[in-house]
Coordinates of C-alpha atoms in Angstrom, one line a residue:
X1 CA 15.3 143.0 217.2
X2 CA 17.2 145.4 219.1
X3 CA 19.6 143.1 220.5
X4 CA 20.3 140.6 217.5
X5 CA 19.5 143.5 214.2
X6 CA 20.4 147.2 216.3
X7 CA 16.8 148.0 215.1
X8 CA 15.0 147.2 211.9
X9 CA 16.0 151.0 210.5
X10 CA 18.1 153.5 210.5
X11 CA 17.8 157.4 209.9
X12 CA 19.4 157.1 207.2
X13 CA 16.8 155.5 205.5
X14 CA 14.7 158.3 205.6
X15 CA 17.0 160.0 204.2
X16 CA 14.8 161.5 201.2
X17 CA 11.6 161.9 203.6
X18 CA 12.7 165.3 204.9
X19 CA 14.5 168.3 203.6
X20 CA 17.9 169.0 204.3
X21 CA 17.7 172.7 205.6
X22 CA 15.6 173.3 208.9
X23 CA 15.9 171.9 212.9
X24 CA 16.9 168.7 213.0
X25 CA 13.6 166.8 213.7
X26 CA 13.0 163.3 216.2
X27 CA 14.2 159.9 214.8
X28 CA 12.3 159.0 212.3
X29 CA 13.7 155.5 212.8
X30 CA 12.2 155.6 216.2
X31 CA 9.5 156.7 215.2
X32 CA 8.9 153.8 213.1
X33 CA 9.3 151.6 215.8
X34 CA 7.1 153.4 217.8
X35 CA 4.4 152.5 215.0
X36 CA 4.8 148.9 215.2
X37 CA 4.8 149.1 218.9
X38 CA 1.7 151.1 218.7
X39 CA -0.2 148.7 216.2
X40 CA 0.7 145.6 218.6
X41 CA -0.9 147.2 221.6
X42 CA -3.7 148.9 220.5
X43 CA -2.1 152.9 221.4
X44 CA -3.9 156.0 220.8
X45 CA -1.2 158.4 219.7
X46 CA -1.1 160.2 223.6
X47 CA -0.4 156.9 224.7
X48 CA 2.3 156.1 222.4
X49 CA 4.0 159.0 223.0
X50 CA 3.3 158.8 226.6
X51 CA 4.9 155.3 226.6
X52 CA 7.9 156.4 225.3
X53 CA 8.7 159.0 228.2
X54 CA 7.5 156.2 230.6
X55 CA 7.9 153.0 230.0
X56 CA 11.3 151.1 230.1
X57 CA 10.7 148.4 227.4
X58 CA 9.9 151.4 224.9
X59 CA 13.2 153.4 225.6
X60 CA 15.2 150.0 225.3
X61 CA 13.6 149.3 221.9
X62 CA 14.3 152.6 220.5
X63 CA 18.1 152.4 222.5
X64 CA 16.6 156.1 224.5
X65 CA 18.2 157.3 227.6
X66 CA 16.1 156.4 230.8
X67 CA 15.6 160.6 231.0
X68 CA 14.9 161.2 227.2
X69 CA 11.4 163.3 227.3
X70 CA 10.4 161.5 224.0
X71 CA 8.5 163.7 222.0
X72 CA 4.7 165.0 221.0
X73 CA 1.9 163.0 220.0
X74 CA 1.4 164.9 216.5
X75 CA 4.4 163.9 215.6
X76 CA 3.1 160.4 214.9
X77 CA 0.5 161.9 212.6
X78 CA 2.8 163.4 210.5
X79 CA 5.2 160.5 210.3
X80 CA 2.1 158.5 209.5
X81 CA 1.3 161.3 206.4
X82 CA 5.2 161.1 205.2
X83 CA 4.7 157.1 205.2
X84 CA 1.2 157.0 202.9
X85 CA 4.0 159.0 200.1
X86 CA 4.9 157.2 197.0
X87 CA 4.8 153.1 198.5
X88 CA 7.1 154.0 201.5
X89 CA 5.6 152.1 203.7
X90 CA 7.2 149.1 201.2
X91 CA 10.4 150.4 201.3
X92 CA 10.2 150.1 204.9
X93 CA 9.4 146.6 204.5
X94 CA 11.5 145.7 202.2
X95 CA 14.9 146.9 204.4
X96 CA 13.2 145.2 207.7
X97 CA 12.9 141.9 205.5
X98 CA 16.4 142.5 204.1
X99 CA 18.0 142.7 207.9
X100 CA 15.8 139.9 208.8
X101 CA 17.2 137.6 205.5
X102 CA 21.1 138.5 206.2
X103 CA 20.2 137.5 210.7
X104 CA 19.0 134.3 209.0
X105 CA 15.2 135.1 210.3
X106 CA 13.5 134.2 206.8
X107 CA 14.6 132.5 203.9
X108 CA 14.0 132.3 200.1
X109 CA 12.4 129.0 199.0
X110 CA 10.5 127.9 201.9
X111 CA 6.3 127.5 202.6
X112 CA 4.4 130.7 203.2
X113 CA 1.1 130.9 202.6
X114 CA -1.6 134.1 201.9
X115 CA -5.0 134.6 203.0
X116 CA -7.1 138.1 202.8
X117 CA -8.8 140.0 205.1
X118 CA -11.7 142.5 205.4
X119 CA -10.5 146.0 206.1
X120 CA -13.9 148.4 206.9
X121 CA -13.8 152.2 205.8
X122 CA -14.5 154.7 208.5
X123 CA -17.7 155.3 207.1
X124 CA -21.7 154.9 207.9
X125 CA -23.7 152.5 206.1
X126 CA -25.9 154.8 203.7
X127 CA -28.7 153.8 201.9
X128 CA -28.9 155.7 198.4
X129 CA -31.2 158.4 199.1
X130 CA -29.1 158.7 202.1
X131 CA -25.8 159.0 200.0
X132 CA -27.0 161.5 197.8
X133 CA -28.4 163.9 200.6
X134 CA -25.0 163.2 202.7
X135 CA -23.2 164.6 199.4
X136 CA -24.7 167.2 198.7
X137 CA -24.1 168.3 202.1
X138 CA -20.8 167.7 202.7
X139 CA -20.5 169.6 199.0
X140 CA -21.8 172.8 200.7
X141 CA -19.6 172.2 203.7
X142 CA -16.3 172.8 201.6
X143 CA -17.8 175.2 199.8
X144 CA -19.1 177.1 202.5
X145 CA -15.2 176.6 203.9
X146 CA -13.4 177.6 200.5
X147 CA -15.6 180.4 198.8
X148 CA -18.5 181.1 200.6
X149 CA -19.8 183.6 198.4
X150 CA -20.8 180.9 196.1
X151 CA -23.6 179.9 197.7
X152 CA -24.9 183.6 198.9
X153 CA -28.0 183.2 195.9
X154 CA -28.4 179.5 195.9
X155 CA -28.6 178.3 199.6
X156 CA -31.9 179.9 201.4
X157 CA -33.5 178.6 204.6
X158 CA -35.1 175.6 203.1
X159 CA -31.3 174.2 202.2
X160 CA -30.3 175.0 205.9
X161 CA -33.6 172.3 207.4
X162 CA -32.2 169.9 204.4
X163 CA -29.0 169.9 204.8
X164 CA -27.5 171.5 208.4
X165 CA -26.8 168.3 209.8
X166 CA -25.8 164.7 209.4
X167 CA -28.5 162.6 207.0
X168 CA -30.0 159.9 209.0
X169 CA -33.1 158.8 206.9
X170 CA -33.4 154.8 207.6
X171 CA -34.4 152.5 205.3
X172 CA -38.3 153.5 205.1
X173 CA -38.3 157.3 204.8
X174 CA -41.3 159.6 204.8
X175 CA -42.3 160.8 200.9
X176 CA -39.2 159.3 199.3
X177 CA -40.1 159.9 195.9
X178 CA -40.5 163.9 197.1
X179 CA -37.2 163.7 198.5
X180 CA -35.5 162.0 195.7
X181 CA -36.5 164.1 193.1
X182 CA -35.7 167.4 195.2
X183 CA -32.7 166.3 196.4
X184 CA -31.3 165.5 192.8
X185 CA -32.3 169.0 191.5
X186 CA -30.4 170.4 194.5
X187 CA -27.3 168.7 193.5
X188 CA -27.9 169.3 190.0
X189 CA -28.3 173.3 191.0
X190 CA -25.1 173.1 193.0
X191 CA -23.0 171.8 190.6
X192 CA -24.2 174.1 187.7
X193 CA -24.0 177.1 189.7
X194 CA -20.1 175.8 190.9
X195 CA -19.6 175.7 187.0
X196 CA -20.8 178.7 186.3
X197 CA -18.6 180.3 188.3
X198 CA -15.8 178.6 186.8
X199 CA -15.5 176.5 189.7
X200 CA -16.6 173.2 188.5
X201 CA -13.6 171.7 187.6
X202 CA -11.0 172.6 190.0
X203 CA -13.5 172.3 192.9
X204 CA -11.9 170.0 195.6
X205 CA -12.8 166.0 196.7
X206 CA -16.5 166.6 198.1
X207 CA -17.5 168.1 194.8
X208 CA -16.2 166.1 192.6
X209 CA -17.7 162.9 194.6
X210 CA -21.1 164.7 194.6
X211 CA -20.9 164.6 190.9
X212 CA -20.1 161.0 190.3
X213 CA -22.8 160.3 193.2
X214 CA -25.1 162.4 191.0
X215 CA -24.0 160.4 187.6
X216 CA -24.7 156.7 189.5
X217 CA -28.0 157.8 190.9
X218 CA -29.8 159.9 188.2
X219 CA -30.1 159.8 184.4
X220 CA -31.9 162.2 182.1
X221 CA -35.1 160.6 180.2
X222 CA -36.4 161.2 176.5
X223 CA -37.9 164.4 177.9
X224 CA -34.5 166.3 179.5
X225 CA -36.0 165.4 182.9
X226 CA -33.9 163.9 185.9
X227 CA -34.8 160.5 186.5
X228 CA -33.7 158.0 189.4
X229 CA -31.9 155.2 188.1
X230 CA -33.2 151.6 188.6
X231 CA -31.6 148.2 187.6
X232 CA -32.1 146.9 184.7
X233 CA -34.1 143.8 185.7
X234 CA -36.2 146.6 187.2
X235 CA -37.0 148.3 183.5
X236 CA -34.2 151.1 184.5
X237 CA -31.4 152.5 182.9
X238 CA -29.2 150.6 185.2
X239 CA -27.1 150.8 187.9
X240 CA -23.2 150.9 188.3
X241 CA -21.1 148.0 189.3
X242 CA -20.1 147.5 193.0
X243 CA -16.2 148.2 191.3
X244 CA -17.6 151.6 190.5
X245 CA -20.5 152.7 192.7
X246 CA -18.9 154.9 195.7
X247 CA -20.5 154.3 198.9
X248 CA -19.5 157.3 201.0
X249 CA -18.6 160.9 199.8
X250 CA -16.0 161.0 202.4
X251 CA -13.8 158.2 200.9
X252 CA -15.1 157.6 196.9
X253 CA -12.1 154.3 197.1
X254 CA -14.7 152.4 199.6
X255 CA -16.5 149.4 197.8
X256 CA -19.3 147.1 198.7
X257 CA -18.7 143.6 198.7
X258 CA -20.4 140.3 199.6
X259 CA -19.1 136.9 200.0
X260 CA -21.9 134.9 199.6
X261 CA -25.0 135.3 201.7
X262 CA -24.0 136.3 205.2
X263 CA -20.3 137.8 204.9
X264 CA -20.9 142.0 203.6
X265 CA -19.1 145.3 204.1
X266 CA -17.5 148.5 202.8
X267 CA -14.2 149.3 202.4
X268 CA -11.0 147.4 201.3
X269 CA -9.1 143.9 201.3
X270 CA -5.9 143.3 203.0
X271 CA -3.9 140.6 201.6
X272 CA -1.4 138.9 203.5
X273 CA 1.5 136.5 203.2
X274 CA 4.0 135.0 206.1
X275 CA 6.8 132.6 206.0
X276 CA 5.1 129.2 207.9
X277 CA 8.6 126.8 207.9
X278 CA 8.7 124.1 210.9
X279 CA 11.8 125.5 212.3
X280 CA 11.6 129.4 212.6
X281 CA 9.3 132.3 213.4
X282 CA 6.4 133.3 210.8
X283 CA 7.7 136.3 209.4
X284 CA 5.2 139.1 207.3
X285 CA 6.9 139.2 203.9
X286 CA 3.9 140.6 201.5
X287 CA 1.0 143.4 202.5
X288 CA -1.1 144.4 199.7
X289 CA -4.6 146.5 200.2
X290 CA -6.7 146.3 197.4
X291 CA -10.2 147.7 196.9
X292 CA -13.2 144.7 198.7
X293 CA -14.2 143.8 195.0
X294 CA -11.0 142.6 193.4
X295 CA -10.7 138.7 193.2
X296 CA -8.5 137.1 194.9
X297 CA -6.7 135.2 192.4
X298 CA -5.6 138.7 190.8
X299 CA -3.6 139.4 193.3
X300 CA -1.5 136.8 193.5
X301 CA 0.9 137.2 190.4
X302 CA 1.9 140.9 191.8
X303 CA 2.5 138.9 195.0
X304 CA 4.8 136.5 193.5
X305 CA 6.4 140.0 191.4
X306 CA 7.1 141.3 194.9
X307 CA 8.5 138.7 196.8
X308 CA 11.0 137.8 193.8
X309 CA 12.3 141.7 194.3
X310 CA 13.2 140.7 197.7
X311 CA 14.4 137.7 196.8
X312 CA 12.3 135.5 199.3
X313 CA 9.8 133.9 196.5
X314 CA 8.0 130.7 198.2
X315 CA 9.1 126.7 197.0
X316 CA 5.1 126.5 198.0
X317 CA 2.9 128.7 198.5
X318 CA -0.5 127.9 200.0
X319 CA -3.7 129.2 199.5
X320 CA -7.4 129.2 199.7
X321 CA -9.8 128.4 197.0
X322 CA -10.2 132.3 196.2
X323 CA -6.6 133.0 194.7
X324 CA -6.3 128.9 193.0
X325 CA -7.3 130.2 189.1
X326 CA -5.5 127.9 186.7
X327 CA -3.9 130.5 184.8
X328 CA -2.6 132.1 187.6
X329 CA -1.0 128.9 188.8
X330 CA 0.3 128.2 185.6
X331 CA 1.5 131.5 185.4
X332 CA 3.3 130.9 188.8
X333 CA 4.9 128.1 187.8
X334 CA 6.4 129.1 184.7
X335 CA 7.5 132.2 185.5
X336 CA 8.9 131.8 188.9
X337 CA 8.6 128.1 190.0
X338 CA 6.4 128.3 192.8
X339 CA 4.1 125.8 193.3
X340 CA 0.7 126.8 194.3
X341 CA -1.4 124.3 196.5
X342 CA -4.8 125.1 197.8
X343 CA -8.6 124.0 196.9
X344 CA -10.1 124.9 193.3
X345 CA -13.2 126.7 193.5
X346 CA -16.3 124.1 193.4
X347 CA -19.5 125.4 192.2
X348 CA -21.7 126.7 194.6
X349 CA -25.1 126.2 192.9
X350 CA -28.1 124.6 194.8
X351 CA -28.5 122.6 191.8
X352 CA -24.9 121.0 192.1
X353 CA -25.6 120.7 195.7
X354 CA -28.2 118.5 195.6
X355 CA -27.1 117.3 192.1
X356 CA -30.1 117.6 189.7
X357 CA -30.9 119.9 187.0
X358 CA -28.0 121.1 184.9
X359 CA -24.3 122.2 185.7
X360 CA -22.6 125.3 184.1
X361 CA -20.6 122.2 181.5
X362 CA -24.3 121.6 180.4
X363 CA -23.9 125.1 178.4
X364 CA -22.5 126.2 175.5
X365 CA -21.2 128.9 175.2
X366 CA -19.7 131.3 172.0
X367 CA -18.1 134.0 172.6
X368 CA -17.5 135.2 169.1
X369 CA -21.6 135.5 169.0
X370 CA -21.7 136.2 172.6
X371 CA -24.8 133.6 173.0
X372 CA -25.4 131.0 175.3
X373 CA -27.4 127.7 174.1
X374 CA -28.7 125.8 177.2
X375 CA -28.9 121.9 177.0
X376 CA -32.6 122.1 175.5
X377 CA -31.7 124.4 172.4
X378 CA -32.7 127.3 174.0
X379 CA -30.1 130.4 172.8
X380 CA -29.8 133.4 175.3
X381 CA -31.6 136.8 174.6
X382 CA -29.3 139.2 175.7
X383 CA -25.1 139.1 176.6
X384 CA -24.1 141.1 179.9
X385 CA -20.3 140.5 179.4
X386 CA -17.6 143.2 178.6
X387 CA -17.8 143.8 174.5
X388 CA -14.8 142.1 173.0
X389 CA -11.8 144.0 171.6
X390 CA -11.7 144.8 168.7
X391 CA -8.8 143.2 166.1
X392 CA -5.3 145.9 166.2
X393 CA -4.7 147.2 162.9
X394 CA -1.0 146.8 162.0

C-alpha cells in the first residue's frame, strides 16, 4: 500500500473531522493506518503506540522518520470516537476502495460473495431477575454521579445490601418471587421519585434503560398492582420480542439471538462481503453491523445499494441460504443485474426430515381472515402475525 498507493489516506480527508483553529494535532491519516495495523495484530492501544516509536515496519507504513517519537496512546481513543461520527468509518472505506479501483486492485463486475458473522456485546449473560436488579443499580450509580441529592430520602441501608455491588444471582436464586416483587417496587420508586423531581425525562442512558427494563418485565393487573410478566403460552400478559427485549442496561442495542438449537449469543451481526476473482487479492468491499436478530436476506438489497455507490457492484454474488429470499433476488436482478447464487432455505421440520406428517404447503392460509385451515378442516384459534394495514385514504 505504501509503495504502489502512497497510503490508503490522506489528511486531507479528514479535513471536516477537526476544527480549523487550535495546535495542529498528529496525522490523522496515520492514525488510521495505525488502526488497521492494530486490528491485524491484535494491539492494545500502549502497544500500538509503542510500535510506532519502535518498530521499523510501522514507521515505513506511515512514511515516519526512523527518530519520530510517534505519539500517545489516548490518541487512538479519540481517533476511534471521531470515526463512530456520522458513517465515517464508510467514508474511509469508500476512498481506500476508490485508490484500490484506479491501482487496478478490485474491479466492478466480478464474483464476491457475503457471509455474516456473530459480533458479542461486552456484556454478562443476565438472567431477568438479574437484569432488572443490575438496572436499577447502575440507575443509582449515575444518579448518585449526576445529582446526588436525589436519592438523600429514597436510598436507606437496605438499598446499599441490594444494590452496592455487581448482581450475581444464578439461575436458581433464594426467595425469587420476594425478590422480584421488591425489586420491581424499587425501580418503580426510583423512577417516580426521578419524575418528581422533574428529572424523569431528561435523565441520562441508565435511566431511561431501567425504564424500558421495567416496561418488559412488569405489567400492572386489574387491581393497579405490579405484576411479573409471563409468556403468553404461560397465561401471561406476554413478553417482548428478542427485536425489542434489551439484554443489558449498559448497551440497550444488544439482542439475543439463536440459530437453531446449539448456535446463541448477545450482541450484533457483522456482515461481510470481498471480491473472490481467480486472478487477484480478495479485497473487503461492504461492512455492515446490524442488530443479531435481523434476517439475513434484509440486508442484502442495502448491500447491493452500497456497492453500486462505489461502483464495484458484483456480475455474481454468492451467498448462503440465509440472504437467498426470492424477492430479494428478484429485486437484485432487476434493479442492478447481479445474479445471486446460493442455496434456498429447505425446511427444517422433523416432520420433513423424516418425511411423514404434513408440510407447511399442506396449509392454507388467508391472510385477509388471518386464519389457517390445516389439511383435516381444522381452522386456527388465534393469528400472532403483525395486524395488516389498513387501506390509504386518497
Amino acid at each position: 500500500m505504501r509503495d504502489r498507493l502512497d497510503g490508503l489516506w490522506h489528511d486531507e480527508d479528514f479535513a471536516d473531522w477537526y476544527p480549523r483553529d487550535g495546535r495542529p494535532g498528529f496525522s490523522p491519516a496515520q492514525l488510521a493506518t495505525v488502526c488497521v495495523l492494530q486490528f491485524l495484530l491484535g494491539l492494545s492501544d500502549r502497544q500500538a503506540a509503542e510500535a510506532v516509536r519502535c518498530r521499523i515496519d510501522f514507521k515505513y507504513a506511515m512514511a515516519m522518520e526512523l527518530d519520530d517519537p510517534g505519539f500517545h496512546h489516548s490518541m487512538l481513543a479519540d481517533f476511534r470516537d471521531r470515526l463512530a461520527e456520522d458513517d465515517r468509518a464508510d467514508r474511509l472505506l469508500d476512498l481506500a476502495l476508490a485508490r484500490l479501483k484506479e491501482a487496478g486492485l478490485v474491479r466492478e463486475r466480478t464474483t464476491q460473495r457475503t457471509d455474516s458473522t456473530h459480533v458479542l456485546a461486552a456484556v454478562r449473560d443476565l438472567t431477568r431477575l438479574e437484569l432488572i436488579t443490575e438496572a436499577v443499580r447502575a440507575a443509582l450509580e449515575e444518579v448518585a454521579g449526576t445529582s446526588p441529592h436525589l436519592l438523600d430520602e429514597l436510598v436507606d441501608e437496605d438499598w446499599g445490601l441490594r444494590y452496592g455491588r455487581p448482581v450475581r444471582l444464578g439461575k436458581n436464586p433464594t426467595r425469587p418471587k420476594t425478590r422480584i416483587l421488591a425489586t420491581g417496587n424499587d425501580a418503580v420508586r426510583l423512577l417516580e421519585n426521578l419524575y418528581q423531581h422533574g428529572t424523569g425525562r431528561t435523565a441520562g442512558p441508565r435511566v431511561q434503560a431501567l425504564r424500558q427494563i421495567v416496561v418488559q418485565n412488569y405489567h400492572r393487573d386489574a387491581a393497579g398492582h405490579l405484576r411479573w410478566r409471563a409468556a403468553e403460552k404461560e397465561g401471561g400478559a406476554g413478553l417482548p420480542p428478542s427485536s425489542r427485549a434489551i439484554v443489558s442496561p449498559y448497551d440497550t442495542s444488544a439482542r439475543y439471538a439463536r440459530h437453531g438449537h446449539i448456535i446463541s449469543w448477545q450482541g450484533f451481526s457483522a456482515h461481510l462481503t470481498e471480491t473472490c476473482p481467480p486472478d487477484g487479492p480478495n479485497v473487503i468491499t461492504d461492512v455492515v453491523t446490524t442488530a443479531a436478530t435481523t434476517h439475513d436476506g434484509r440486508v442484502l438489497p442495502g448491500i447491493h445499494a452500497r456497492l453500486a455507490r462505489r461502483g464495484l457492484l458484483p456480475a455474481e454474488h454468492l451467498v448462503d441460504a440465509g440472504y437467498t429470499s426470492l424477492p430479494h433476488l428478484a429485486q437484485a436482478t432487476r434493479e442492478h443485474q447481479v445474479t445471486v447464487s446460493g442455496p434456498l432455505r429447505s425446511n427444517p421440520t422433523l416432520q420433513h426430515r423424516r418425511n411423514e406428517g404434513f408440510a407447511r404447503d399442506d396449509f392454507r392460509i388467508d391472510y385477509d381472515r388471518q386464519q389457517v385451515t390445516c389439511p383435516q378442516g381444522q381452522i386456527s384459534a388465534g393469528w400472532h402475525g403483525r395486524p395488516p394495514r389498513p387501506p390509504r385514504l386518497r
